[in-house]
Structure formats: C-alpha cells, structure tokens
Amino acid sequence: MNESMVTFQGWLGGDVRIQQAGGVVVARFRVASTPRRFNRSTGEWHDGPTQWYSVSAWRALGDHCAASLRRGDPVVVHGRLTQSSWVNQERVEMTSLEVDASFVGHDLNRGTSAFTRNGGRTAGESAADSPEPRDRVA
C-alpha cells in the first residue's frame, strides 16, 4: 500500500456540497491551509503560501460533514492525498490537491464543538464501550 496519507488543519472555504455518486452520498468542500512560521530573529510570525485542498467525504462521513460544517469553520482533515493536473483554457498547466477523507473534525485549538452520537454503533463497539451520560449520578 503506497498511498500518501495526510493530516492538515485549515479553514472551510465554502459550504459543504452534497452529491450522489454511484448510489452513495459524497460531500465535497474546500479547505485553505496556511502554514505559519516564527522568525526568531525578528520575533514575528509570518504566513506561508496558502494551499487549497479539495476534500471528498463519502457515505456517513459525508452526511455528518454536511450537518456539522459551515463556511469559515476551523477543521482537521485526515485522508488519502491525490494530485490532478490539467491544462486550462489559457494553456496554463494547473494542479489540484485532493483528499479522500477518512476523518474530519473541528479544530478544537480554535474553539469548542458539541458532539451528537448517531443512532448506531460502529463496528466492534458494544454497549459496555459507550460512556455514561455526564448528567447521570451513580
């Protein structure tokens, strides 16, 4: 398995778009990631060039992204990285970085988020694995 997996932090550049592809849901959105570097000699932070990633999230992950994410949200994305190149109408070669997401979440360094568990359990999860509700007194 020689796939490039990436994890990056960025900001949602637009609203999540939902489509049907091959009979399943796919959510598509773009994320802008701008690296920051600290220059010790000047004591200042400097932004590097912004990289834009096109993200696809399939099936339940896509549904959850559409229900949870909004333009401008800080997110963390992990998934398989691919690159596409093409020549545009002006005969300039263009490149796009695309990520097939495995995991997506809010970047909690930037704020708080509330989690709502979906109805089903994931593979290998039993009732004993589920945490007790916080408002329950023993």
PDB file of C-alpha atoms in Angstrom:
ATOM      1  CA  MET A   1       0.000   0.000   0.000  1.00  0.00           C
ATOM      2  CA  ASN A   2       1.825   3.074  -1.269  1.00  0.00           C
ATOM      3  CA  GLU A   3      -0.779   5.739  -0.683  1.00  0.00           C
ATOM      4  CA  SER A   4       0.088   9.186   0.613  1.00  0.00           C
ATOM      5  CA  MET A   5      -1.913   9.906   3.755  1.00  0.00           C
ATOM      6  CA  VAL A   6      -2.043  13.467   5.072  1.00  0.00           C
ATOM      7  CA  THR A   7      -3.388  15.257   8.106  1.00  0.00           C
ATOM      8  CA  PHE A   8      -3.798  19.002   7.914  1.00  0.00           C
ATOM      9  CA  GLN A   9      -5.539  21.908   9.631  1.00  0.00           C
ATOM     10  CA  GLY A  10      -7.301  24.677   7.780  1.00  0.00           C
ATOM     11  CA  TRP A  11     -10.432  26.732   7.334  1.00  0.00           C
ATOM     12  CA  LEU A  12     -13.508  25.700   5.370  1.00  0.00           C
ATOM     13  CA  GLY A  13     -13.529  27.891   2.261  1.00  0.00           C
ATOM     14  CA  GLY A  14     -17.210  27.438   1.425  1.00  0.00           C
ATOM     15  CA  ASP A  15     -20.285  25.483   2.383  1.00  0.00           C
ATOM     16  CA  VAL A  16     -20.328  21.695   2.062  1.00  0.00           C
ATOM     17  CA  ARG A  17     -21.964  20.458  -1.157  1.00  0.00           C
ATOM     18  CA  ILE A  18     -23.754  17.075  -1.166  1.00  0.00           C
ATOM     19  CA  GLN A  19     -23.993  14.867  -4.263  1.00  0.00           C
ATOM     20  CA  GLN A  20     -24.930  11.310  -5.130  1.00  0.00           C
ATOM     21  CA  ALA A  21     -22.139   9.303  -6.764  1.00  0.00           C
ATOM     22  CA  GLY A  22     -22.586   5.654  -7.606  1.00  0.00           C
ATOM     23  CA  GLY A  23     -25.650   5.472  -5.380  1.00  0.00           C
ATOM     24  CA  VAL A  24     -23.904   6.827  -2.270  1.00  0.00           C
ATOM     25  CA  VAL A  25     -23.626  10.262  -0.664  1.00  0.00           C
ATOM     26  CA  VAL A  26     -20.454  12.267  -1.156  1.00  0.00           C
ATOM     27  CA  ALA A  27     -19.819  15.629   0.487  1.00  0.00           C
ATOM     28  CA  ARG A  28     -17.373  17.948  -1.224  1.00  0.00           C
ATOM     29  CA  PHE A  29     -15.729  21.026   0.254  1.00  0.00           C
ATOM     30  CA  ARG A  30     -12.535  23.066   0.041  1.00  0.00           C
ATOM     31  CA  VAL A  31     -10.119  23.780   2.859  1.00  0.00           C
ATOM     32  CA  ALA A  32      -7.461  26.518   2.919  1.00  0.00           C
ATOM     33  CA  SER A  33      -4.351  25.711   4.929  1.00  0.00           C
ATOM     34  CA  THR A  34      -1.825  28.482   5.596  1.00  0.00           C
ATOM     35  CA  PRO A  35       1.367  27.482   7.428  1.00  0.00           C
ATOM     36  CA  ARG A  36       2.732  29.949   9.986  1.00  0.00           C
ATOM     37  CA  ARG A  37       6.395  30.189  10.876  1.00  0.00           C
ATOM     38  CA  PHE A  38       8.008  32.058  13.758  1.00  0.00           C
ATOM     39  CA  ASN A  39      11.083  34.090  12.835  1.00  0.00           C
ATOM     40  CA  ARG A  40      13.269  34.077  15.947  1.00  0.00           C
ATOM     41  CA  SER A  41      15.485  36.893  14.734  1.00  0.00           C
ATOM     42  CA  THR A  42      12.573  39.338  14.322  1.00  0.00           C
ATOM     43  CA  GLY A  43      10.239  37.814  16.916  1.00  0.00           C
ATOM     44  CA  GLU A  44       7.380  37.840  14.391  1.00  0.00           C
ATOM     45  CA  TRP A  45       5.072  35.285  12.855  1.00  0.00           C
ATOM     46  CA  HIS A  46       4.908  35.039   9.057  1.00  0.00           C
ATOM     47  CA  ASP A  47       2.299  33.312   6.904  1.00  0.00           C
ATOM     48  CA  GLY A  48       3.475  30.938   4.207  1.00  0.00           C
ATOM     49  CA  PRO A  49       1.648  30.385   0.933  1.00  0.00           C
ATOM     50  CA  THR A  50      -1.947  29.161   1.326  1.00  0.00           C
ATOM     51  CA  GLN A  51      -2.589  25.672  -0.026  1.00  0.00           C
ATOM     52  CA  TRP A  52      -6.126  24.781  -1.073  1.00  0.00           C
ATOM     53  CA  TYR A  53      -7.350  21.206  -0.766  1.00  0.00           C
ATOM     54  CA  SER A  54     -10.488  19.758  -2.342  1.00  0.00           C
ATOM     55  CA  VAL A  55     -11.953  17.233   0.106  1.00  0.00           C
ATOM     56  CA  SER A  56     -14.393  14.396  -0.594  1.00  0.00           C
ATOM     57  CA  ALA A  57     -16.121  12.638   2.301  1.00  0.00           C
ATOM     58  CA  TRP A  58     -18.186   9.560   1.453  1.00  0.00           C
ATOM     59  CA  ARG A  59     -21.270   7.908   2.942  1.00  0.00           C
ATOM     60  CA  ALA A  60     -21.962   8.590   6.658  1.00  0.00           C
ATOM     61  CA  LEU A  61     -18.881  10.817   6.959  1.00  0.00           C
ATOM     62  CA  GLY A  62     -20.271  12.938   4.122  1.00  0.00           C
ATOM     63  CA  ASP A  63     -23.667  13.219   5.800  1.00  0.00           C
ATOM     64  CA  HIS A  64     -22.032  14.212   9.081  1.00  0.00           C
ATOM     65  CA  CYS A  65     -19.802  16.817   7.392  1.00  0.00           C
ATOM     66  CA  ALA A  66     -22.831  18.395   5.712  1.00  0.00           C
ATOM     67  CA  ALA A  67     -24.719  18.530   9.022  1.00  0.00           C
ATOM     68  CA  SER A  68     -21.769  19.837  11.074  1.00  0.00           C
ATOM     69  CA  LEU A  69     -19.520  22.077   8.979  1.00  0.00           C
ATOM     70  CA  ARG A  70     -20.075  25.642   7.814  1.00  0.00           C
ATOM     71  CA  ARG A  71     -18.040  28.134   5.783  1.00  0.00           C
ATOM     72  CA  GLY A  72     -15.185  29.530   7.861  1.00  0.00           C
ATOM     73  CA  ASP A  73     -15.073  26.634  10.361  1.00  0.00           C
ATOM     74  CA  PRO A  74     -11.606  25.535  11.505  1.00  0.00           C
ATOM     75  CA  VAL A  75     -11.191  21.849  10.629  1.00  0.00           C
ATOM     76  CA  VAL A  76      -8.710  18.998  10.818  1.00  0.00           C
ATOM     77  CA  VAL A  77      -8.778  16.528   7.922  1.00  0.00           C
ATOM     78  CA  HIS A  78      -7.033  13.163   7.547  1.00  0.00           C
ATOM     79  CA  GLY A  79      -7.171  11.163   4.357  1.00  0.00           C
ATOM     80  CA  ARG A  80      -5.601   9.915   1.143  1.00  0.00           C
ATOM     81  CA  LEU A  81      -3.850  12.634  -0.898  1.00  0.00           C
ATOM     82  CA  THR A  82      -4.037  12.715  -4.689  1.00  0.00           C
ATOM     83  CA  GLN A  83      -2.923  15.295  -7.204  1.00  0.00           C
ATOM     84  CA  SER A  84      -4.596  16.151 -10.500  1.00  0.00           C
ATOM     85  CA  SER A  85      -3.039  18.195 -13.281  1.00  0.00           C
ATOM     86  CA  TRP A  86      -4.665  19.664 -16.381  1.00  0.00           C
ATOM     87  CA  VAL A  87      -4.222  22.477 -18.894  1.00  0.00           C
ATOM     88  CA  ASN A  88      -6.776  25.299 -18.612  1.00  0.00           C
ATOM     89  CA  GLN A  89      -8.292  27.404 -21.427  1.00  0.00           C
ATOM     90  CA  GLU A  90      -5.324  29.794 -21.335  1.00  0.00           C
ATOM     91  CA  ARG A  91      -2.993  26.789 -21.863  1.00  0.00           C
ATOM     92  CA  VAL A  92      -1.577  27.065 -18.373  1.00  0.00           C
ATOM     93  CA  GLU A  93      -0.911  23.834 -16.504  1.00  0.00           C
ATOM     94  CA  MET A  94      -2.951  23.701 -13.301  1.00  0.00           C
ATOM     95  CA  THR A  95      -2.594  21.395 -10.304  1.00  0.00           C
ATOM     96  CA  SER A  96      -5.187  20.444  -7.710  1.00  0.00           C
ATOM     97  CA  LEU A  97      -4.555  18.703  -4.389  1.00  0.00           C
ATOM     98  CA  GLU A  98      -7.444  16.412  -3.488  1.00  0.00           C
ATOM     99  CA  VAL A  99      -8.085  14.464  -0.297  1.00  0.00           C
ATOM    100  CA  ASP A 100     -10.382  11.461   0.061  1.00  0.00           C
ATOM    101  CA  ALA A 101     -11.200  11.986   3.746  1.00  0.00           C
ATOM    102  CA  SER A 102     -11.058   9.226   6.339  1.00  0.00           C
ATOM    103  CA  PHE A 103     -11.605  11.549   9.324  1.00  0.00           C
ATOM    104  CA  VAL A 104     -12.852  15.148   9.603  1.00  0.00           C
ATOM    105  CA  GLY A 105     -13.433  17.224  12.706  1.00  0.00           C
ATOM    106  CA  HIS A 106     -13.471  20.719  14.119  1.00  0.00           C
ATOM    107  CA  ASP A 107     -10.072  22.048  15.202  1.00  0.00           C
ATOM    108  CA  LEU A 108     -10.580  22.408  18.947  1.00  0.00           C
ATOM    109  CA  ASN A 109      -7.494  24.644  19.243  1.00  0.00           C
ATOM    110  CA  ARG A 110      -9.717  27.311  17.692  1.00  0.00           C
ATOM    111  CA  GLY A 111     -12.937  26.887  19.677  1.00  0.00           C
ATOM    112  CA  THR A 112     -15.402  24.416  21.131  1.00  0.00           C
ATOM    113  CA  SER A 113     -17.771  21.966  19.499  1.00  0.00           C
ATOM    114  CA  ALA A 114     -20.684  19.797  20.618  1.00  0.00           C
ATOM    115  CA  PHE A 115     -20.843  16.140  19.577  1.00  0.00           C
ATOM    116  CA  THR A 116     -24.018  14.220  18.888  1.00  0.00           C
ATOM    117  CA  ARG A 117     -23.624  10.451  18.577  1.00  0.00           C
ATOM    118  CA  ASN A 118     -25.517   8.876  15.701  1.00  0.00           C
ATOM    119  CA  GLY A 119     -28.027   6.095  16.466  1.00  0.00           C
ATOM    120  CA  GLY A 120     -25.925   3.075  15.553  1.00  0.00           C
ATOM    121  CA  ARG A 121     -22.746   1.709  16.994  1.00  0.00           C
ATOM    122  CA  THR A 122     -19.583   1.396  14.961  1.00  0.00           C
ATOM    123  CA  ALA A 123     -18.032  -1.999  14.197  1.00  0.00           C
ATOM    124  CA  GLY A 124     -16.581  -3.561  17.336  1.00  0.00           C
ATOM    125  CA  GLU A 125     -18.352  -1.168  19.733  1.00  0.00           C
ATOM    126  CA  SER A 126     -20.617  -2.674  22.375  1.00  0.00           C
ATOM    127  CA  ALA A 127     -22.981  -1.105  24.894  1.00  0.00           C
ATOM    128  CA  ALA A 128     -20.251  -1.548  27.526  1.00  0.00           C
ATOM    129  CA  ASP A 129     -17.944   0.685  25.442  1.00  0.00           C
ATOM    130  CA  SER A 130     -20.400   3.585  25.482  1.00  0.00           C
ATOM    131  CA  PRO A 131     -19.625   6.244  28.093  1.00  0.00           C
ATOM    132  CA  GLU A 132     -22.140   7.040  30.788  1.00  0.00           C
ATOM    133  CA  PRO A 133     -24.104  10.247  30.196  1.00  0.00           C
ATOM    134  CA  ARG A 134     -22.491  13.190  32.025  1.00  0.00           C
ATOM    135  CA  ASP A 135     -25.636  14.214  33.852  1.00  0.00           C
ATOM    136  CA  ARG A 136     -26.156  10.780  35.374  1.00  0.00           C
ATOM    137  CA  VAL A 137     -25.427  10.362  39.083  1.00  0.00           C
ATOM    138  CA  ALA A 138     -24.148   6.984  40.309  1.00  0.00           C
TER     139      ALA A 138
END
